[in-house]
Coordinates of C-alpha atoms in Angstrom, one line a residue:
Chain A
M1 CA 15.7 17.6 -38.0
S2 CA 18.4 20.0 -39.1
P3 CA 17.9 23.8 -38.6
S4 CA 17.9 24.5 -42.3
S5 CA 14.8 22.3 -42.8
D6 CA 12.9 24.5 -40.4
S7 CA 11.6 27.8 -41.6
G8 CA 9.8 31.0 -40.5
Q9 CA 9.1 32.3 -37.1
G10 CA 8.8 29.0 -35.3
F11 CA 12.5 28.2 -35.6
E12 CA 13.6 31.7 -34.5
Y13 CA 11.2 31.5 -31.6
R14 CA 12.5 28.2 -30.4
Q15 CA 16.1 29.3 -30.9
E16 CA 15.4 32.3 -28.7
L17 CA 13.9 30.0 -26.1
A18 CA 16.8 27.6 -26.3
G19 CA 19.1 29.8 -24.3
R20 CA 16.6 30.4 -21.5
E21 CA 15.4 28.3 -18.7
I22 CA 11.7 27.5 -19.1
P23 CA 10.2 26.0 -16.0
R24 CA 7.3 23.8 -17.0
S25 CA 5.4 24.0 -13.8
R26 CA 6.1 24.9 -10.2
E27 CA 6.6 21.3 -9.3
G28 CA 8.8 20.5 -12.2
S29 CA 8.3 17.3 -14.1
R30 CA 8.9 13.8 -12.9
S31 CA 11.1 13.1 -15.9
P32 CA 14.6 14.6 -15.8
G33 CA 15.4 16.5 -19.0
W34 CA 11.8 17.3 -19.6
D35 CA 12.2 20.9 -18.5
E36 CA 15.1 21.5 -20.8
P37 CA 14.4 22.6 -24.3
A38 CA 14.9 20.0 -27.1
D39 CA 18.2 20.1 -28.9
L40 CA 17.2 21.3 -32.3
E41 CA 20.5 20.5 -33.9
K42 CA 20.3 16.8 -33.2
D43 CA 18.7 14.2 -35.5
P44 CA 16.5 11.6 -33.7
A45 CA 18.5 8.5 -33.0
G46 CA 17.6 5.5 -35.2
I47 CA 17.7 1.8 -34.2
P48 CA 21.3 1.2 -33.0
D49 CA 23.7 -0.6 -35.3
P50 CA 24.6 -3.9 -33.6
A51 CA 28.1 -3.6 -35.1
L52 CA 28.8 -0.4 -33.2
I53 CA 27.1 -1.2 -29.8
D54 CA 28.9 -3.4 -27.4
V55 CA 26.3 -5.3 -25.3
P56 CA 27.4 -7.5 -22.5
I57 CA 26.7 -11.1 -23.4
A58 CA 24.7 -11.8 -20.2
L59 CA 22.4 -8.8 -20.9
R60 CA 22.0 -9.7 -24.5
S61 CA 21.0 -13.3 -23.8
E62 CA 18.7 -12.2 -21.0
I63 CA 16.8 -9.7 -23.2
E64 CA 16.6 -12.2 -26.1
E65 CA 15.2 -14.8 -23.8
I66 CA 12.6 -12.3 -22.6
M67 CA 11.6 -11.4 -26.1
G68 CA 11.0 -15.0 -26.9
R69 CA 8.3 -15.2 -24.2
Y70 CA 5.9 -12.9 -26.0
P71 CA 4.0 -13.1 -29.3
E72 CA 5.2 -9.5 -29.9
R73 CA 8.8 -8.5 -29.2
H74 CA 7.8 -5.0 -28.0
S75 CA 6.1 -6.5 -25.0
A76 CA 9.7 -7.1 -23.7
A77 CA 10.2 -3.4 -23.2
L78 CA 9.6 -3.3 -19.4
P79 CA 11.5 -6.5 -18.5
A80 CA 14.3 -5.5 -20.9
L81 CA 14.7 -2.2 -19.2
A82 CA 14.6 -3.8 -15.8
A83 CA 17.4 -6.2 -16.9
A84 CA 19.4 -3.3 -18.3
Q85 CA 18.9 -1.4 -15.0
R86 CA 20.1 -4.5 -13.0
H87 CA 23.3 -4.6 -15.1
H88 CA 24.0 -0.9 -15.0
R89 CA 22.4 -0.1 -11.7
W90 CA 20.3 2.6 -13.4
C91 CA 18.7 3.3 -16.8
S92 CA 21.7 5.2 -18.1
P93 CA 21.7 6.4 -21.7
Q94 CA 24.2 3.5 -22.3
A95 CA 21.8 1.0 -20.7
I96 CA 18.9 2.1 -22.8
L97 CA 21.0 2.1 -25.9
Q98 CA 22.1 -1.5 -25.3
A99 CA 18.5 -2.7 -24.6
A100 CA 17.3 -0.9 -27.7
C101 CA 20.1 -2.5 -29.8
V102 CA 19.0 -6.0 -28.7
M103 CA 15.3 -5.3 -29.0
R104 CA 15.7 -3.6 -32.4
V105 CA 13.9 -0.4 -31.4
T106 CA 15.0 3.2 -31.1
P107 CA 16.5 4.4 -27.8
G108 CA 13.9 7.1 -27.9
Y109 CA 11.1 4.5 -27.7
L110 CA 12.6 2.9 -24.7
T111 CA 13.3 6.3 -23.1
S112 CA 9.6 7.1 -23.5
V113 CA 8.8 3.9 -21.7
A114 CA 11.5 4.3 -19.0
T115 CA 10.3 7.8 -18.1
F116 CA 6.7 6.6 -17.5
Y117 CA 7.4 4.1 -14.7
D118 CA 8.6 4.9 -11.2
M119 CA 10.8 1.9 -10.7
F120 CA 13.2 2.9 -13.5
E121 CA 16.1 4.9 -12.1
L122 CA 16.7 7.8 -14.4
E123 CA 19.7 9.1 -12.4
P124 CA 22.6 7.1 -11.0
A125 CA 21.3 5.0 -8.1
G126 CA 23.2 3.8 -5.0
E127 CA 24.2 0.3 -4.1
H128 CA 21.0 -0.1 -2.3
V129 CA 17.6 1.3 -3.2
V130 CA 15.1 1.9 -0.4
Y131 CA 11.5 2.8 -1.1
V132 CA 9.5 4.3 1.8
C133 CA 5.8 4.1 1.3
T134 CA 4.4 7.5 2.2
N135 CA 0.8 6.9 1.0
I136 CA -2.3 7.3 3.2
S137 CA -2.2 4.2 5.3
C138 CA 1.5 4.3 6.0
S139 CA 1.5 8.0 6.7
L140 CA -1.3 7.6 9.2
R141 CA 1.1 5.4 11.1
G142 CA 4.1 7.6 10.9
A143 CA 5.7 7.0 7.5
D144 CA 6.7 10.6 6.9
E145 CA 8.6 10.8 10.2
L146 CA 10.2 7.5 9.3
Y147 CA 11.3 8.9 6.0
D148 CA 12.8 11.9 7.7
A149 CA 14.7 9.7 10.2
L150 CA 16.0 7.5 7.3
E151 CA 17.0 10.6 5.4
A152 CA 19.0 11.8 8.4
E153 CA 20.7 8.5 8.7
V154 CA 21.7 8.2 5.1
G155 CA 23.0 11.7 5.1
D156 CA 25.0 13.0 2.1
Q157 CA 26.3 9.6 1.2
R158 CA 25.2 8.2 -2.1
D159 CA 25.5 4.5 -1.4
I160 CA 21.8 4.3 -0.5
T161 CA 19.1 5.8 -2.7
L162 CA 16.1 6.7 -0.6
R163 CA 12.8 7.3 -2.3
H164 CA 9.3 8.3 -1.3
F165 CA 7.0 5.8 -2.9
E166 CA 3.3 5.5 -3.5
C167 CA 1.3 2.6 -1.9
L168 CA 3.5 -0.5 -2.0
G169 CA 0.6 -2.8 -1.2
A170 CA 1.6 -3.6 2.4
C171 CA -0.5 -1.4 4.6
D172 CA -0.8 -4.3 7.1
I173 CA 2.8 -3.7 8.0
A174 CA 2.6 0.1 7.9
P175 CA 4.9 2.0 8.1
M176 CA 7.0 -0.1 5.8
V177 CA 10.0 0.0 3.5
S178 CA 11.1 -1.9 0.5
V179 CA 14.8 -2.5 0.6
D180 CA 16.2 -3.7 -2.7
Q181 CA 12.7 -5.0 -3.5
I182 CA 12.2 -6.9 -0.2
Y183 CA 9.5 -5.7 2.1
Y184 CA 10.1 -5.0 5.8
G185 CA 7.7 -3.6 8.4
P186 CA 6.2 -2.3 10.7
L187 CA 9.1 0.0 11.5
E188 CA 9.6 2.4 14.4
R189 CA 11.4 5.6 13.8
S190 CA 14.2 4.2 15.9
D191 CA 14.7 1.4 13.4
A192 CA 16.1 3.8 10.9
K193 CA 19.5 3.8 12.4
R194 CA 19.7 0.0 12.5
L195 CA 18.4 -0.4 9.0
V196 CA 21.0 2.0 7.5
G197 CA 23.7 0.6 9.7
E198 CA 23.0 -3.1 8.8
L199 CA 22.7 -2.2 5.1
R200 CA 26.1 -0.5 5.2
E201 CA 27.6 -3.5 6.9
G202 CA 26.4 -5.7 4.1
R203 CA 23.9 -7.6 6.2
E204 CA 20.2 -8.2 5.7
P205 CA 18.5 -5.2 7.5
L206 CA 15.9 -5.9 10.2
P207 CA 15.6 -9.6 9.2
E208 CA 12.9 -10.2 11.9
L209 CA 10.6 -7.7 10.2
R210 CA 10.6 -9.3 6.8
L211 CA 7.1 -9.5 5.4
A212 CA 7.4 -13.0 4.1
L213 CA 7.6 -14.3 7.7
R214 CA 4.2 -13.1 8.8
A215 CA 1.0 -15.1 9.2
T216 CA -2.3 -13.7 8.2
A217 CA -3.9 -11.2 10.5
A218 CA -7.0 -13.4 11.0
S219 CA -4.8 -16.0 12.7
E220 CA -3.8 -13.4 15.3
I221 CA -7.2 -12.3 16.6
P222 CA -7.2 -13.1 20.3
E223 CA -9.6 -15.9 21.4
G224 CA -12.8 -14.5 22.8
T225 CA -13.1 -11.6 20.5
K226 CA -13.6 -14.0 17.6
Q227 CA -17.1 -14.2 16.3
Chain B
M1 CA -16.1 -15.0 11.1
T2 CA -17.8 -17.4 8.7
D3 CA -16.0 -20.3 7.2
A4 CA -13.2 -18.8 5.1
I5 CA -12.8 -20.0 1.6
L6 CA -9.8 -18.2 0.1
L7 CA -8.0 -17.8 3.4
K8 CA -8.9 -21.3 4.7
D9 CA -5.5 -23.0 4.4
I10 CA -3.5 -19.9 3.8
D11 CA -1.2 -20.3 6.7
E12 CA -0.5 -23.9 5.9
P13 CA 3.3 -24.2 5.7
K14 CA 4.7 -24.5 2.2
L15 CA 1.3 -24.1 0.5
F16 CA 3.2 -22.5 -2.4
D17 CA 4.5 -25.9 -3.2
I18 CA 2.5 -27.9 -5.6
E19 CA 2.6 -31.1 -3.5
V20 CA 1.1 -29.4 -0.5
Y21 CA -1.5 -27.7 -2.6
E22 CA -2.5 -30.9 -4.3
R23 CA -2.7 -32.7 -0.9
R24 CA -5.1 -30.0 0.2
G25 CA -7.4 -30.8 -2.8
G26 CA -5.7 -28.5 -5.2
Y27 CA -6.2 -28.8 -9.0
K28 CA -9.3 -31.1 -8.4
S29 CA -11.5 -28.2 -9.6
L30 CA -9.5 -27.9 -12.7
R31 CA -10.1 -31.5 -13.7
K32 CA -13.8 -31.0 -13.0
A33 CA -13.9 -27.8 -15.1
L34 CA -12.0 -29.3 -18.0
A35 CA -14.6 -32.1 -18.1
M36 CA -17.3 -29.4 -18.5
S37 CA -18.2 -27.7 -21.8
Q38 CA -17.4 -24.0 -22.1
D39 CA -21.0 -23.0 -22.0
A40 CA -21.7 -25.2 -18.9
L41 CA -18.6 -23.6 -17.2
I42 CA -19.8 -20.0 -17.9
A43 CA -23.3 -21.0 -16.7
E44 CA -21.8 -22.2 -13.4
L45 CA -19.9 -19.0 -13.0
E46 CA -23.0 -16.9 -13.7
A47 CA -25.0 -19.0 -11.3
S48 CA -22.5 -18.2 -8.6
G49 CA -23.3 -14.5 -8.9
L50 CA -19.5 -13.8 -8.5
R51 CA -18.7 -10.2 -9.1
G52 CA -15.2 -9.0 -10.0
R53 CA -13.0 -8.3 -7.0
G54 CA -10.7 -5.8 -8.6
G55 CA -12.9 -2.7 -8.1
A56 CA -15.6 -2.4 -10.7
G57 CA -17.6 -5.4 -9.5
F58 CA -18.7 -6.6 -12.9
P59 CA -20.3 -10.1 -13.0
A60 CA -17.4 -12.4 -13.8
G61 CA -19.4 -15.1 -15.6
R62 CA -21.0 -12.6 -18.0
K63 CA -17.6 -11.0 -18.7
A64 CA -16.2 -14.4 -19.8
S65 CA -19.2 -14.9 -22.1
F66 CA -18.4 -11.7 -24.0
L67 CA -15.4 -13.2 -25.8
P68 CA -16.3 -14.1 -29.4
K69 CA -16.3 -17.7 -30.4
G70 CA -13.8 -18.9 -33.1
D71 CA -10.3 -20.1 -33.6
M72 CA -8.4 -16.9 -33.3
D73 CA -5.8 -16.2 -30.6
K74 CA -7.6 -15.2 -27.4
Y75 CA -6.0 -13.8 -24.3
L76 CA -6.6 -14.1 -20.6
V77 CA -4.9 -11.4 -18.5
C78 CA -4.7 -11.7 -14.7
N79 CA -4.6 -8.2 -13.2
A80 CA -2.2 -8.5 -10.4
D81 CA -1.2 -4.8 -10.5
E82 CA -2.7 -4.2 -7.1
S83 CA -1.9 -0.6 -6.5
E84 CA -5.0 1.0 -5.0
P85 CA -3.9 2.6 -1.8
G86 CA -5.0 0.5 1.1
T87 CA -5.2 -2.8 -0.9
F88 CA -2.9 -5.7 -0.1
K89 CA -5.1 -8.8 -0.4
D90 CA -3.8 -10.0 -3.7
R91 CA -0.2 -9.8 -2.4
E92 CA -0.9 -12.1 0.5
L93 CA -3.0 -14.5 -1.6
M94 CA -0.4 -14.8 -4.4
Q95 CA 2.5 -15.1 -2.0
K96 CA 0.9 -17.8 0.1
S97 CA -1.2 -19.7 -2.5
P98 CA 0.2 -19.2 -6.0
H99 CA -1.2 -22.5 -7.3
M100 CA -4.8 -21.4 -6.4
L101 CA -4.3 -18.5 -8.8
I102 CA -2.8 -20.7 -11.5
E103 CA -5.7 -23.1 -11.2
G104 CA -8.2 -20.2 -11.4
I105 CA -6.4 -18.9 -14.5
V106 CA -6.6 -22.2 -16.4
I107 CA -10.3 -22.5 -15.4
A108 CA -11.1 -18.9 -16.6
A109 CA -9.1 -19.6 -19.8
H110 CA -11.3 -22.6 -20.5
A111 CA -14.4 -20.4 -19.9
G112 CA -13.3 -17.7 -22.2
G113 CA -11.6 -20.0 -24.7
A114 CA -8.2 -18.3 -24.3
N115 CA -5.0 -19.9 -25.4
H116 CA -2.5 -17.3 -24.1
A117 CA -2.5 -16.2 -20.5
F118 CA -0.5 -13.4 -18.8
I119 CA -0.2 -12.4 -15.2
Y120 CA 0.6 -8.7 -15.0
I121 CA 2.1 -8.3 -11.5
R122 CA 3.2 -4.9 -10.2
G123 CA 6.9 -4.5 -10.3
E124 CA 7.3 -3.8 -6.6
Y125 CA 6.0 -7.4 -5.8
E126 CA 9.4 -8.9 -6.4
E127 CA 9.1 -11.7 -3.8
Q128 CA 5.6 -12.6 -5.0
A129 CA 6.8 -12.7 -8.6
R130 CA 9.6 -15.1 -7.7
I131 CA 7.1 -17.4 -5.9
L132 CA 4.7 -17.3 -8.9
D133 CA 7.5 -18.0 -11.4
A134 CA 8.5 -21.1 -9.4
A135 CA 4.8 -22.2 -9.1
I136 CA 4.3 -21.7 -12.9
A137 CA 7.3 -23.9 -13.6
Q138 CA 5.9 -26.6 -11.2
A139 CA 2.4 -26.4 -12.8
R140 CA 3.9 -26.7 -16.3
A141 CA 5.9 -29.7 -15.3
A142 CA 2.8 -31.3 -13.8
G143 CA 0.9 -30.7 -17.1
Y144 CA -1.5 -28.1 -15.8
I145 CA -0.2 -25.6 -18.3
G146 CA 0.9 -26.3 -21.8
E147 CA -0.4 -28.3 -24.7
R148 CA -3.6 -30.3 -24.3
I149 CA -3.9 -29.9 -20.6
L150 CA -4.7 -33.2 -18.8
G151 CA -5.7 -34.7 -22.1
S152 CA -8.4 -32.1 -22.8
G153 CA -8.6 -29.9 -25.9
L154 CA -7.4 -26.9 -23.9
S155 CA -3.9 -25.6 -24.6
L156 CA -2.6 -22.6 -22.7
S157 CA 0.6 -20.7 -22.3
L158 CA 1.2 -18.7 -19.1
V159 CA 3.7 -15.8 -18.8
L160 CA 4.4 -13.7 -15.8
H161 CA 4.9 -10.1 -16.7
R162 CA 6.3 -7.6 -14.2
G163 CA 5.2 -4.0 -14.3
A164 CA 7.5 -1.2 -13.2
G165 CA 5.6 1.1 -10.9
A166 CA 2.6 2.9 -12.3
Y167 CA -0.9 2.9 -10.6
I168 CA -2.6 3.5 -14.0
C169 CA -1.5 0.1 -15.2
G170 CA -4.2 -1.4 -12.9
E171 CA -6.7 0.2 -15.2
E172 CA -7.4 -2.6 -17.7
T173 CA -6.6 -0.7 -21.0
G174 CA -3.6 1.0 -19.4
L175 CA -2.5 -2.5 -18.4
L176 CA -2.9 -3.8 -21.9
D177 CA -0.7 -0.9 -23.4
S178 CA 1.9 -1.6 -20.7
L179 CA 1.8 -5.3 -21.5
E180 CA 2.4 -4.4 -25.1
G181 CA 5.6 -2.6 -24.0
K182 CA 4.3 1.0 -24.2
R183 CA 3.6 3.8 -21.7
G184 CA 0.6 2.7 -19.7
N185 CA -1.9 5.1 -21.2
P186 CA -5.6 4.1 -21.1
R187 CA -7.4 3.5 -24.4
L188 CA -10.7 4.8 -25.6
K189 CA -13.5 2.4 -25.0
P190 CA -15.3 1.0 -27.1
P191 CA -13.8 -1.2 -28.5
F192 CA -13.9 -3.1 -25.2
P193 CA -11.0 -5.5 -24.5
A194 CA -13.4 -8.5 -24.8
L195 CA -13.4 -7.8 -28.6
Q196 CA -10.1 -5.9 -29.1
G197 CA -7.7 -6.0 -26.3
L198 CA -4.2 -7.3 -26.1
Y199 CA -2.5 -7.3 -29.5
Q200 CA -5.9 -6.3 -30.8
G201 CA -7.3 -9.8 -30.0
P202 CA -10.2 -10.7 -27.7
T203 CA -9.1 -10.4 -24.1
L204 CA -10.5 -11.4 -20.8
I205 CA -9.2 -9.5 -17.8
N206 CA -9.8 -10.6 -14.3
N207 CA -8.5 -9.6 -10.9
V208 CA -6.4 -12.1 -8.8
E209 CA -9.0 -12.6 -6.2
T210 CA -11.8 -13.2 -8.8
L211 CA -9.7 -15.9 -10.5
M212 CA -8.8 -17.5 -7.2
T213 CA -12.4 -17.8 -6.3
M214 CA -13.2 -19.8 -9.4
P215 CA -11.8 -23.1 -8.3
H216 CA -13.9 -22.9 -5.2
I217 CA -17.1 -22.1 -7.2
I218 CA -16.4 -25.2 -9.4
A219 CA -15.8 -27.3 -6.3
M220 CA -18.9 -26.4 -4.4
G221 CA -21.1 -25.5 -7.4
G222 CA -22.3 -22.1 -8.4
A223 CA -25.7 -22.4 -6.7
K224 CA -24.2 -23.2 -3.4
Y225 CA -21.7 -20.3 -3.7
A226 CA -24.5 -17.9 -4.5
K227 CA -26.1 -18.8 -1.1
L228 CA -23.2 -17.1 0.7
G229 CA -23.4 -13.4 1.2
V230 CA -26.4 -11.4 0.3
S231 CA -28.5 -10.9 -2.9
G232 CA -26.5 -9.0 -5.5
S233 CA -23.2 -9.6 -3.6
S234 CA -22.7 -13.3 -3.3
G235 CA -19.8 -15.1 -1.7
T236 CA -16.9 -14.1 0.5
K237 CA -14.5 -11.2 0.1
V238 CA -11.0 -10.7 1.4
V239 CA -11.0 -7.2 3.0
S240 CA -7.7 -5.3 3.6
V241 CA -8.1 -3.2 6.7
S242 CA -5.4 -0.6 7.4
G243 CA -4.8 2.8 9.0
H244 CA -5.8 3.5 12.5
V245 CA -6.9 0.1 13.6
Q246 CA -5.2 -2.2 16.1
R247 CA -4.9 -5.3 13.9
P248 CA -4.4 -4.2 10.3
G249 CA -4.5 -7.0 7.9
N250 CA -6.5 -9.2 5.5
Y251 CA -9.8 -10.7 6.7
E252 CA -12.2 -12.8 4.7
I253 CA -15.8 -11.9 5.4
E254 CA -19.1 -13.0 4.0
L255 CA -20.4 -10.1 2.0
G256 CA -23.3 -8.2 3.7
I257 CA -22.0 -8.2 7.3
P258 CA -22.1 -4.8 9.1
S259 CA -19.0 -2.8 8.4
R260 CA -18.6 -2.2 12.1
E261 CA -17.8 -5.9 12.6
I262 CA -14.9 -5.7 10.2
I263 CA -13.4 -2.6 11.6
F264 CA -14.0 -3.4 15.3
D265 CA -14.4 -7.1 15.8
L266 CA -11.8 -8.3 13.3
A267 CA -9.4 -5.4 13.0
G268 CA -9.7 -4.3 16.6
G269 CA -10.9 -0.7 15.9
P270 CA -8.9 2.4 16.6
P271 CA -6.3 2.4 19.4
P272 CA -7.8 3.0 22.9
G273 CA -9.0 6.5 23.6
R274 CA -9.5 7.3 19.9
A275 CA -12.6 7.2 17.7
V276 CA -13.3 6.7 14.0
K277 CA -13.5 10.0 12.2
L278 CA -13.8 8.8 8.6
W279 CA -13.1 5.7 6.6
F280 CA -12.6 4.7 3.0
P281 CA -14.7 1.6 2.4
G282 CA -13.1 0.5 -0.9
G283 CA -9.6 2.0 -1.3
S284 CA -8.6 5.6 -1.5
S285 CA -10.7 6.1 -4.6
S286 CA -14.0 5.6 -2.8
P287 CA -16.0 8.5 -1.3
V288 CA -15.4 8.6 2.4
L289 CA -17.9 7.6 5.1
T290 CA -18.1 8.8 8.7
A291 CA -18.6 7.2 12.1
D292 CA -22.4 7.4 11.5
D293 CA -22.1 5.0 8.6
L294 CA -20.4 2.1 10.5
D295 CA -23.6 0.0 10.5
I296 CA -23.9 -0.1 6.7
P297 CA -23.7 -3.7 5.5
Y298 CA -20.5 -4.3 3.7
D299 CA -21.6 -5.4 0.2
F300 CA -21.7 -3.9 -3.3
D301 CA -25.3 -2.6 -3.4
S302 CA -25.5 -1.3 0.2
L303 CA -22.3 0.8 -0.2
A304 CA -23.5 2.1 -3.6
K305 CA -26.7 3.1 -2.0
A306 CA -24.7 5.1 0.6
G307 CA -23.0 7.0 -2.2
T308 CA -19.7 5.2 -2.1
M309 CA -18.4 1.8 -3.4
L310 CA -16.9 -1.4 -2.3
G311 CA -14.1 -1.0 -4.8
S312 CA -11.2 -3.3 -4.2
G313 CA -12.4 -4.0 -0.6
A314 CA -9.8 -2.0 1.2
I315 CA -10.9 -0.2 4.3
I316 CA -8.7 2.6 5.5
V317 CA -9.7 4.0 8.9
V318 CA -8.7 7.5 10.0
D319 CA -9.1 8.5 13.7
D320 CA -10.3 11.7 15.2
K321 CA -6.9 13.1 15.8
T322 CA -6.0 13.4 12.2
P323 CA -7.0 16.6 10.3
V324 CA -9.1 15.9 7.3
L325 CA -6.9 18.2 5.3
D326 CA -3.9 15.9 5.7
V327 CA -5.9 13.0 4.4
A328 CA -7.2 15.0 1.4
L329 CA -3.8 16.3 0.6
K330 CA -2.2 12.8 0.7
T331 CA -5.0 11.5 -1.5
A332 CA -4.8 14.3 -4.1
K333 CA -1.0 14.2 -4.3
F334 CA -1.1 10.5 -5.0
Y335 CA -3.5 11.0 -8.0
R336 CA -1.5 13.9 -9.3
H337 CA 1.6 11.8 -9.3
E338 CA -0.1 8.8 -10.9
S339 CA -2.2 10.7 -13.6
C340 CA -0.8 9.6 -16.9
G341 CA -1.4 13.1 -18.4
K342 CA -3.4 12.0 -21.4
C343 CA -6.7 13.7 -20.5
T344 CA -6.8 17.3 -19.5
P345 CA -9.5 17.2 -16.7
C346 CA -7.5 14.6 -14.8
R347 CA -4.0 16.0 -15.5
E348 CA -4.9 19.6 -14.6
G349 CA -7.7 18.8 -12.1
T350 CA -5.4 16.7 -9.9
N351 CA -2.7 19.3 -10.0
W352 CA -4.9 22.2 -9.2
T353 CA -6.7 20.3 -6.4
V354 CA -3.3 19.8 -4.7
R355 CA -2.4 23.4 -5.1
M356 CA -5.7 24.6 -3.6
L357 CA -5.3 22.2 -0.7
E358 CA -1.8 23.5 -0.2
R359 CA -3.2 27.1 -0.2
I360 CA -5.4 26.2 2.7
D361 CA -2.5 24.8 4.6
A362 CA -0.5 27.9 3.8
G363 CA -3.2 30.2 5.1
E364 CA -3.8 31.8 1.7
A365 CA -7.2 30.3 0.9
T366 CA -10.7 31.8 1.2
P367 CA -13.9 29.9 1.7
M368 CA -14.6 30.4 -2.0
D369 CA -11.7 28.1 -2.8
L370 CA -13.7 25.2 -1.3
D371 CA -16.5 25.9 -3.9
I372 CA -14.0 26.1 -6.7
M373 CA -12.4 22.9 -5.5
A374 CA -15.7 21.1 -5.4
S375 CA -16.6 22.3 -8.9
V376 CA -13.2 21.1 -10.2
Q377 CA -14.1 17.7 -8.9
D378 CA -17.4 17.8 -10.6
H379 CA -15.7 18.7 -13.9
I380 CA -13.3 15.8 -13.7
I381 CA -16.0 13.1 -13.2
G382 CA -17.0 11.4 -16.4
N383 CA -14.8 13.5 -18.6
C384 CA -11.8 11.3 -19.1
L385 CA -10.9 8.1 -20.8
C386 CA -10.5 6.2 -17.5
V387 CA -11.6 6.8 -14.0
L388 CA -8.2 7.8 -12.4
G389 CA -9.4 11.4 -12.2
D390 CA -12.8 10.4 -10.9
A391 CA -10.9 8.3 -8.3
M392 CA -9.5 11.5 -6.8
A393 CA -12.6 13.6 -7.4
M394 CA -15.0 11.3 -5.6
P395 CA -13.1 11.1 -2.2
I396 CA -12.1 14.8 -2.3
G397 CA -15.6 15.9 -3.2
S398 CA -17.0 13.8 -0.4
M399 CA -14.5 15.1 2.1
I400 CA -15.5 18.7 1.2
A401 CA -19.1 17.9 1.5
K402 CA -18.9 16.0 4.8
F403 CA -16.2 18.0 6.5
R404 CA -16.7 21.5 5.2
S405 CA -16.8 23.2 8.6
E406 CA -13.5 21.6 9.5
F407 CA -11.9 22.7 6.2
E408 CA -13.2 26.3 7.0
E409 CA -11.9 26.2 10.6
H410 CA -8.5 24.9 9.3
M411 CA -8.5 27.7 6.7
E412 CA -9.3 30.4 9.2
S413 CA -6.8 29.2 11.8
R414 CA -4.0 29.1 9.2
R415 CA -4.9 32.5 7.9
L416 CA -4.8 34.0 11.4
A417 CA -1.5 32.3 12.1
K418 CA -0.1 33.8 8.9
V419 CA -1.4 37.3 9.8
A420 CA 0.1 37.0 13.3

């Protein structure tokens, strides 16, 4: 929408607001950019022109393959964004534009989707992404302290992106972390140093704590207490 | 523990491989089910009394019967977006026995007459998704998925769809929107998904554990399965026990056993020297119970009678050293984060509940705040499109009701600390 198409008080009001910072709520929003006023000078972006957008061939073929799985191409939005994120390490404007170009949707549509889901990185992410579950079951077993210990180990370096995460569905190994989507637990606070150290050395961190290696809990009930 | 059904062979090495699964009797139920008519299959499921294992506990056989007859595209969606705090049963089941899920999906598709099936798995379950993808490829190669399965009239496609981190996508209509590539906002009901669901077509949505139980019902017969458990809650259930217990994990129980047996005999109870203060019987959305309620039988109806619910079957135990305010704040913050924002009572109610709880911790609250907070919970319940807001209001409301004096003491001590 161009300014000339707007009329009356509304436009002046919004222009007045445009220069000021308007906090939406005390907590802020979970979507970056949400607290900034809209750019009224800018037209909404249409479906990207394939002739003008350079999409890496691997990403293009991956998204096209994904679209082929569904009766409706829009269903590919989440996996396409995930693929774009893998290629660019985060859902950058460029990544979203490329995915939108292949999917034949507007970047605004994919942005609306990307901002809804927690796993899409809306800011540049590090080489490794570590989720720490800090929901009830994990926090009862020391997840908040574990997070603090990890935060201290990671320090100011941006190679590791550390995130609080809601229940990751692994309360049996609480407190636990998901390192680049692989689950490890239960962790002690003292494991934080090793985890960050081994990640930085390029090794699998805490391999013996990998969830996939565990047997079911029922198999570990000591004899005698069994019913 | 009674004879396990779902967890019976679960620790068998390489059960995720189709050969091992078949050697263990896998896919035999599918052959049996495909030889049955659709009506006979639904009758068998109804006879079993199986109730949905995802949270709502709706009879699974009846749900399948709601799909209209006819030649249109019909969809089966397996809800594997397990994100209810405290729940991790589907993760272990899918990771260790993916073929049991696939077998259940094909059986349910036959019951509902579906020709397209999707598994909506939460994005965080990367390892499980990879295992399932490999299993789907094996099942397709073996002819259990595809055109005219095992020579029958059933054709079925199966696609694994990964979510991207949103609790609301476990809500069935939020899940459908997400599967259609949108933000996962819940839809207005009716129309119910059985008539207008995915891509506006008839859709049957079942939880992982519900689907994985179906092959066993077909194998043993619905009537025999109905004899397990108690009246109104037949069969076995995989219960996820976590929090302050010595052996957190998944345990398969026959429904109707005393809750104490699950928490103490199986999960080992709280660490030595500590006692149970409160426990969530069915995930963080269920109203809390106290140490006095440990003898309540663990089944759908007994828990409903006690004013709470079996939910997803996730028991979270909190010991006597943990302030109830901490638990309330963690719970409320989770729902504030996960509210999709579509309905005002939930969006605002979750936010203001967190702020009021923080006021207590900051020493700025007055006892009247507890009444206001309780009334906020009352105004959320039943006033939204989905039950996410209710899922916060129910446990918080129950905590205020059952631990009011502790809230007041906490409030007073924080206030005095602030004044000092």
